[in-house]
Structures are given as structure tokens and as C-alpha cells.
Short mmCIF file of C-alpha atoms in Angstrom, two decimals:
data_model
loop_
_atom_site.label_atom_id
_atom_site.label_comp_id
_atom_site.label_asym_id
_atom_site.label_seq_id
_atom_site.Cartn_x
_atom_site.Cartn_y
_atom_site.Cartn_z
CA MET A 211 121.70 114.89 78.39
CA LEU A 212 120.34 114.23 81.87
CA GLY A 213 121.80 116.35 84.62
CA GLY A 214 122.76 119.03 82.09
CA MET A 215 121.32 122.48 81.46
CA ALA A 216 117.60 122.93 82.11
CA ILE A 217 115.81 123.77 78.88
CA ILE A 218 112.45 124.38 80.63
CA GLU A 219 112.21 126.20 83.96
CA VAL A 220 108.95 126.82 85.80
CA ASN A 221 109.23 128.74 89.07
CA GLY A 222 106.24 129.44 91.30
CA ALA A 223 103.73 129.46 88.44
CA ARG A 224 100.19 130.29 89.47
CA LYS A 225 97.01 130.50 87.39
CA ALA A 226 93.41 131.10 88.45
CA TYR A 227 90.11 131.25 86.57
CA ALA A 228 87.15 133.14 88.01
CA GLY A 229 88.79 133.15 91.42
CA ARG A 230 89.53 129.39 91.37
CA THR A 231 93.22 128.51 91.49
CA VAL A 232 94.06 125.70 89.06
CA VAL A 233 97.87 126.00 89.13
CA ASP A 234 99.29 126.83 92.56
CA SER A 235 103.01 127.73 92.90
CA VAL A 236 104.17 125.01 90.51
CA SER A 237 107.94 124.69 90.09
CA PHE A 238 110.06 122.21 88.12
CA ALA A 239 112.93 122.13 85.63
CA VAL A 240 113.35 119.87 82.60
CA ASP A 241 116.86 118.88 81.53
CA GLU A 242 117.74 118.95 77.87
CA GLY A 243 117.46 115.49 76.32
CA GLU A 244 115.09 113.87 78.81
CA ILE A 245 111.48 112.72 78.71
CA PHE A 246 109.88 114.59 81.58
CA GLY A 247 106.41 113.51 82.61
CA ILE A 248 103.61 115.48 84.21
CA LEU A 249 101.25 113.04 85.86
CA GLY A 250 98.00 113.68 87.67
CA PRO A 251 94.27 113.04 87.83
CA ASN A 252 91.83 114.78 85.51
CA GLY A 253 91.44 118.44 86.43
CA ALA A 254 94.71 118.54 88.39
CA GLY A 255 96.14 121.48 86.43
CA LYS A 256 98.43 119.54 84.09
CA THR A 257 97.22 121.04 80.81
CA THR A 258 97.10 124.60 82.16
CA THR A 259 100.69 124.19 83.34
CA VAL A 260 101.99 123.12 79.92
CA GLU A 261 99.89 125.79 78.21
CA CYS A 262 101.91 128.31 80.24
CA VAL A 263 105.09 126.62 78.95
CA GLU A 264 103.77 126.85 75.38
CA GLY A 265 102.83 130.50 75.76
CA LEU A 266 99.13 129.79 75.28
CA ARG A 267 98.36 130.98 78.82
CA VAL A 268 99.89 133.81 80.82
CA PRO A 269 100.59 132.82 84.44
CA ASP A 270 99.18 135.17 87.08
CA ALA A 271 102.40 134.84 89.07
CA GLY A 272 105.79 133.16 88.82
CA THR A 273 108.04 132.72 85.81
CA VAL A 274 108.29 130.28 82.91
CA ARG A 275 111.33 130.00 80.64
CA VAL A 276 112.05 127.83 77.60
CA ALA A 277 115.74 127.90 76.68
CA GLY A 278 115.94 131.09 78.71
CA LEU A 279 113.09 132.76 76.80
CA ASP A 280 109.72 133.97 78.07
CA PRO A 281 107.02 132.03 76.15
CA VAL A 282 104.80 135.13 76.12
CA ALA A 283 107.22 138.05 75.65
CA ASP A 284 109.43 136.02 73.27
CA HIS A 285 106.57 134.07 71.71
CA ASP A 286 107.85 134.13 68.12
CA ARG A 287 111.29 132.84 69.13
CA VAL A 288 109.82 130.17 71.42
CA THR A 289 107.50 128.84 68.69
CA ARG A 290 110.57 128.22 66.53
CA LEU A 291 112.15 125.92 69.11
CA LEU A 292 109.07 124.32 70.69
CA GLY A 293 106.62 121.97 68.97
CA ALA A 294 103.32 121.01 70.56
CA GLN A 295 100.63 118.38 70.22
CA LEU A 296 97.59 119.74 72.02
CA GLN A 297 95.20 117.65 74.11
CA GLU A 298 92.34 118.37 71.72
CA SER A 299 93.18 119.27 68.12
CA GLU A 300 91.54 118.60 64.79
CA LEU A 301 92.47 119.34 61.20
CA GLN A 302 90.14 120.21 58.36
CA PRO A 303 88.48 116.85 57.54
CA LYS A 304 89.31 116.94 53.81
CA LEU A 305 92.97 117.89 54.31
CA THR A 306 95.28 115.04 53.29
CA VAL A 307 98.32 113.94 55.26
CA ALA A 308 100.70 115.34 52.62
CA GLU A 309 98.83 118.65 52.44
CA ALA A 310 98.92 119.06 56.22
CA LEU A 311 102.65 118.34 56.45
CA GLU A 312 103.49 120.64 53.52
CA LEU A 313 101.32 123.43 54.97
CA TYR A 314 102.82 123.24 58.46
CA SER A 315 106.39 123.05 57.16
CA ALA A 316 105.76 126.37 55.37
CA PHE A 317 105.29 128.06 58.76
CA TYR A 318 108.97 127.62 59.73
CA PRO A 319 112.20 129.17 58.35
CA ASP A 320 114.16 125.93 58.60
CA PRO A 321 111.67 123.03 58.63
CA ALA A 322 112.47 119.36 58.69
CA ASP A 323 112.09 117.38 55.47
CA TRP A 324 108.43 116.49 55.92
CA ARG A 325 108.66 113.51 53.56
CA GLU A 326 111.51 112.01 55.57
CA LEU A 327 109.59 112.73 58.78
CA ALA A 328 106.45 111.06 57.40
CA GLU A 329 108.41 107.95 56.42
CA ARG A 330 110.03 107.78 59.85
CA LEU A 331 106.58 107.94 61.47
CA GLY A 332 104.96 105.45 59.09
CA LEU A 333 102.77 108.01 57.33
CA HIS A 334 104.25 107.69 53.83
CA THR A 335 101.67 105.05 52.91
CA VAL A 336 98.75 107.41 53.63
CA TYR A 337 99.95 110.64 51.97
CA GLY A 338 96.71 110.99 50.02
CA THR A 339 94.37 110.00 52.85
CA ARG A 340 92.09 112.73 54.21
CA PHE A 341 92.31 113.51 57.91
CA ALA A 342 88.73 112.33 58.53
CA LYS A 343 89.61 108.88 57.15
CA LEU A 344 92.68 108.28 59.31
CA SER A 345 92.61 105.79 62.18
CA GLY A 346 93.18 107.00 65.73
CA GLY A 347 96.78 105.80 65.65
CA GLN A 348 97.44 107.49 62.31
CA LYS A 349 96.02 110.79 63.61
CA GLN A 350 98.34 110.58 66.60
CA ARG A 351 101.32 109.91 64.33
CA LEU A 352 100.34 112.91 62.24
CA SER A 353 100.08 115.03 65.41
CA ILE A 354 103.63 114.03 66.32
CA ALA A 355 104.84 114.79 62.78
CA LEU A 356 103.24 118.25 62.84
CA ALA A 357 104.81 118.94 66.24
CA LEU A 358 108.25 117.95 64.86
CA VAL A 359 108.14 119.49 61.40
CA GLY A 360 109.64 122.76 62.65
CA ASN A 361 112.81 121.03 63.90
CA PRO A 362 112.08 121.88 67.57
CA ARG A 363 114.45 121.42 70.49
CA VAL A 364 111.45 120.69 72.74
CA VAL A 365 108.17 118.94 72.00
CA VAL A 366 105.13 118.99 74.29
CA LEU A 367 102.80 115.99 74.02
CA ASP A 368 99.52 116.30 75.94
CA GLU A 369 97.50 113.11 76.57
CA LEU A 370 98.91 111.70 73.34
CA THR A 371 97.59 108.14 73.66
CA THR A 372 94.11 108.75 75.09
CA GLY A 373 91.61 106.67 73.14
CA LEU A 374 94.17 104.39 71.51
CA ASP A 375 94.02 100.61 71.76
CA PRO A 376 96.91 98.87 73.60
CA ARG A 377 98.86 98.04 70.42
CA ALA A 378 98.57 101.57 69.01
CA ARG A 379 99.54 102.97 72.41
CA ARG A 380 102.71 100.90 72.58
CA ASP A 381 103.61 101.80 68.98
CA THR A 382 103.24 105.46 69.95
CA TRP A 383 105.49 104.94 72.99
CA LYS A 384 108.22 103.64 70.67
CA LEU A 385 107.81 106.76 68.52
CA ILE A 386 108.24 109.00 71.56
CA GLU A 387 111.43 107.17 72.53
CA ASP A 388 112.71 107.60 68.97
CA VAL A 389 111.94 111.33 69.17
CA ARG A 390 113.98 111.62 72.38
CA ASP A 391 116.81 109.57 70.87
CA SER A 392 116.97 112.05 67.98
CA GLY A 393 117.93 114.77 70.48
CA VAL A 394 114.55 116.36 71.17
CA THR A 395 113.49 117.03 74.77
CA VAL A 396 109.99 115.69 75.46
CA LEU A 397 107.51 117.13 77.96
CA LEU A 398 104.84 114.45 78.27
CA VAL A 399 101.48 115.03 79.96
CA THR A 400 99.59 111.87 80.83
CA HIS A 401 97.30 110.20 83.34
CA PHE A 402 98.36 106.68 82.31
CA MET A 403 100.64 105.23 85.00
CA GLU A 404 102.17 102.56 82.77
CA GLU A 405 102.92 105.16 80.09
CA ALA A 406 104.72 107.37 82.60
CA ARG A 407 106.69 104.45 84.06
CA GLN A 408 107.69 103.17 80.63
CA LEU A 409 108.77 106.46 79.07
CA CYS A 410 109.74 109.09 81.62
CA ASP A 411 113.16 109.80 83.06
CA ARG A 412 111.52 111.92 85.77
CA ILE A 413 107.94 112.69 86.73
CA ALA A 414 106.23 115.61 88.44
CA VAL A 415 103.00 114.50 90.10
CA ILE A 416 100.47 117.35 90.14
CA ASP A 417 97.32 117.20 92.24
CA ARG A 418 94.89 120.06 92.88
CA GLY A 419 97.25 122.46 91.15
CA LYS A 420 100.31 121.62 93.25
CA VAL A 421 103.42 119.51 92.62
CA VAL A 422 103.12 116.84 95.31
CA ALA A 423 106.19 114.86 94.22
CA LEU A 424 109.02 115.02 91.68
CA ASP A 425 111.25 112.01 91.18
CA THR A 426 112.21 109.17 88.88
CA PRO A 427 109.56 106.47 88.35
CA SER A 428 111.47 104.08 90.63
CA GLY A 429 111.92 106.85 93.20
CA LEU A 430 108.18 107.51 93.26
CA ILE A 431 107.43 103.80 93.57
CA GLY A 432 109.80 103.67 96.53
CA ARG A 433 107.61 106.26 98.26
CA ALA A 434 104.59 103.95 98.23
CA GLY A 435 103.29 103.17 101.71
CA SER A 436 104.55 99.59 101.38
CA SER A 437 106.70 98.46 98.53
CA THR A 438 105.93 94.72 98.58
CA VAL A 439 102.91 92.53 99.30
CA ILE A 440 103.29 88.81 100.03
CA SER A 441 100.07 86.78 99.85
CA PHE A 442 99.63 83.08 100.68
CA THR A 443 97.47 80.42 102.34
CA PRO A 444 99.48 78.54 105.02
CA SER A 445 99.11 74.78 105.43
CA ARG A 446 98.49 75.41 109.14
CA PRO A 447 97.31 78.55 110.96
CA LEU A 448 99.80 81.26 111.95
CA THR A 449 99.13 83.40 115.02
CA ASP A 450 98.86 87.19 114.94
CA ALA A 451 101.86 87.37 117.28
CA GLU A 452 104.05 85.45 114.82
CA LEU A 453 103.05 87.70 111.94
CA GLU A 454 103.18 91.04 113.72
CA GLN A 455 106.80 90.45 114.74
CA LEU A 456 107.94 90.24 111.11
CA PRO A 457 110.49 93.01 110.37
CA GLY A 458 109.22 95.79 108.10
CA ALA A 459 105.61 94.58 108.13
CA ALA A 460 103.28 97.56 107.63
CA SER A 461 100.01 95.62 107.82
CA VAL A 462 98.66 92.09 108.06
CA GLU A 463 95.24 91.21 106.64
CA ARG A 464 93.37 87.91 106.80
CA LYS A 465 90.79 86.93 104.20
CA ASP A 466 89.38 83.58 105.30
CA ASP A 467 92.49 81.33 105.34
CA ARG A 468 94.54 83.64 103.13
CA ILE A 469 97.08 86.10 104.57
CA ASP A 470 98.22 89.34 102.93
CA ILE A 471 101.29 91.04 104.41
CA SER A 472 102.43 94.48 103.24
CA GLY A 473 106.03 95.32 103.92
CA THR A 474 109.49 95.33 102.39
CA ASP A 475 111.87 92.84 100.80
CA GLU A 476 113.10 92.13 104.33
CA THR A 477 109.55 91.14 105.27
CA VAL A 478 109.41 88.67 102.37
CA ASN A 479 112.64 87.00 103.51
CA ALA A 480 111.36 86.86 107.08
CA VAL A 481 108.10 85.21 105.98
CA ILE A 482 109.99 82.56 104.02
CA SER A 483 112.22 81.88 107.03
CA LEU A 484 109.19 81.66 109.35
CA LEU A 485 107.47 79.14 107.08
CA ALA A 486 110.64 77.05 106.74
CA ARG A 487 111.27 76.96 110.52
CA HIS A 488 107.77 75.61 111.18
CA SER A 489 107.64 73.34 108.09
CA ILE A 490 104.61 75.25 106.80
CA THR A 491 103.74 75.10 103.12
CA ALA A 492 102.59 78.35 101.49
CA HIS A 493 99.82 77.57 99.02
CA ARG A 494 99.13 80.01 96.14
CA LEU A 495 102.13 82.10 97.16
CA ARG A 496 102.35 85.47 95.38
CA VAL A 497 104.77 88.34 95.88
CA SER A 498 103.75 91.67 94.29
CA GLU A 499 105.99 94.71 93.99
CA ALA A 500 104.49 98.17 94.44
CA THR A 501 103.61 99.97 91.21
CA LEU A 502 103.47 103.58 90.08
CA ASP A 503 99.70 103.29 90.57
CA ASP A 504 100.30 102.57 94.27
CA ALA A 505 102.67 105.52 94.61
CA PHE A 506 100.27 107.80 92.74
CA LEU A 507 97.33 106.86 94.96
CA ASP A 508 99.42 107.35 98.11
CA LEU A 509 100.68 110.75 96.95
CA THR A 510 97.33 112.11 95.80
CA GLU A 511 95.54 110.79 98.89
CA GLN A 512 98.10 112.60 101.04
CA ALA A 513 97.49 115.76 99.04
CA ALA A 514 93.74 115.47 99.61
#
């Protein structure tokens, strides 16, 4: 339930390796029932941050809590309520899907029905297939199943769709939404902008070990340097003076006869009014909204 109790709390977490700080005073809280994204470029500190949440790393400073528990001091209790799909994980090549699910379910005192879980994730048709023979999408589905077999309250998914084709990626997105809808809180680590925009209720953008922004996807997009670009070729030339007076215009660029204006929705309306007043036709008119990619580039460039 968004806006409810925080099930994950990270306060001032810091981690360094060989004198190099990779996580620098990172703080965020994840509400129970949401999909919370951690977004950032490669090497930004995303994986180290979630490894501190999972109890796989001990932060040098700061605190991490999962349902009020310390992932290190209370490791056994945390592993019973947190499931994880690691960024890089492999099973024994000859292990079948059914064998893997049965084995992992034996690790927990109150596991989910692994057969029901396998059917829900579309794995029931490959029970007897060895891990080495599974497709990339099937391996990812199995990773999700193994992360869920312990009936966790929280599941951490790290770069889940890397290497998948577009169809398999979108199928996996639907699975993640289904997981959230079943009442499980999802902490999703990704560097795919579209994935974050599609799935996440809120996103923490991490760059060079620091949280540089934390907001909803639409909130982050609203932070982009200019939210709208209108591009067109006018039927007659427009002067710089006419264009620079447009309200909200952040920049005006000319490429041969074509004009690109970055601004706001108000700028778009002003351009349309300007063209109408002077009976100018806009050829190849295109209006583009800012994307999460734009916001991400603005935020990480500012951090640099």
C-alpha cells in the first residue's frame, strides 16, 4: 500500500572497496506494496546498495533495515521474508526445473506450493528440462520462482531482463506486476529506462554512489531540462526575434530549413498561434514529450 509503512529503510549507507567509495551516503525508503526502482548507469553502485539490503554486504557506515530488522545481525530472520534474484546467478547445468524448485522450497519453514508457483510463471511445461537447456526467458522465470518460493514479503530483482529479447522482456514485466499484485513488495534494479517507467511506482536514481533524485517516473520526467520539443519546417522563414519571444522556450535550433524548439506545453501553443497568425504552414510537424531517458541524462550529467 503506497504511502504506508516503509518495509525497507536505508539511511546514510556507505561502502568502499580498497579506498574507493562505491556507495556514498545513500538514503531511501520503500513502502510496502510498491515497485521501487533503483536506476543508474553501470558501475553507479546499484548492486552494492541492494547487496547491503540483502545482507550480502556490510555497509561501512549508515543503517539498513528490512521490516525493522538488520540484514546482517538478523540475517536468518531477514532471509525468511526477503527473496532475491541476483544479477549473476547460475544453477547446476543438469538440475531440472522441478528439482530446483523442490530443493529451494526445502530451505524454508513455510514455503509456497512450488507446483502452483511454477504454473503461475509458465514453468509447468518444462518441469523435466535441465537448467542448461532452458531459454533466457525461462531461466529468468525460474529465477523469479526461486526468489518467491519462500513466500517473501519483499523480493529483490537485479537486472532481471538483461539479455532478453523485447517480447521476453515484456512478458517478464507482466510477471513482475503480477508479483506486486499478489502483495509482494518489489525492489527492482535496472538500467533500462523504459522498464523503470513501465513498472516502478517510484525511482531512486543513483550515480557515482549517490542518490541524485528520488521521485515518481512522471516526476523525474518533469525535471528534464525541457519537457517538450516541437520540430517543423515552416512554409516561409521565421526570424530569430519571433522565435525567441515564445513563452517557455528554452532553446531554438535551426537545421537547414527545419526548426527545433525546446520548451513547455505553453511553448507549443504559442508556436501554433504564431503560425496561424502569419498563415504559415508547418511541414513535417512533430511534437515530442520528454522521456525518462532525457531526465536520466540531465540528472547524471548534473551529478558529473
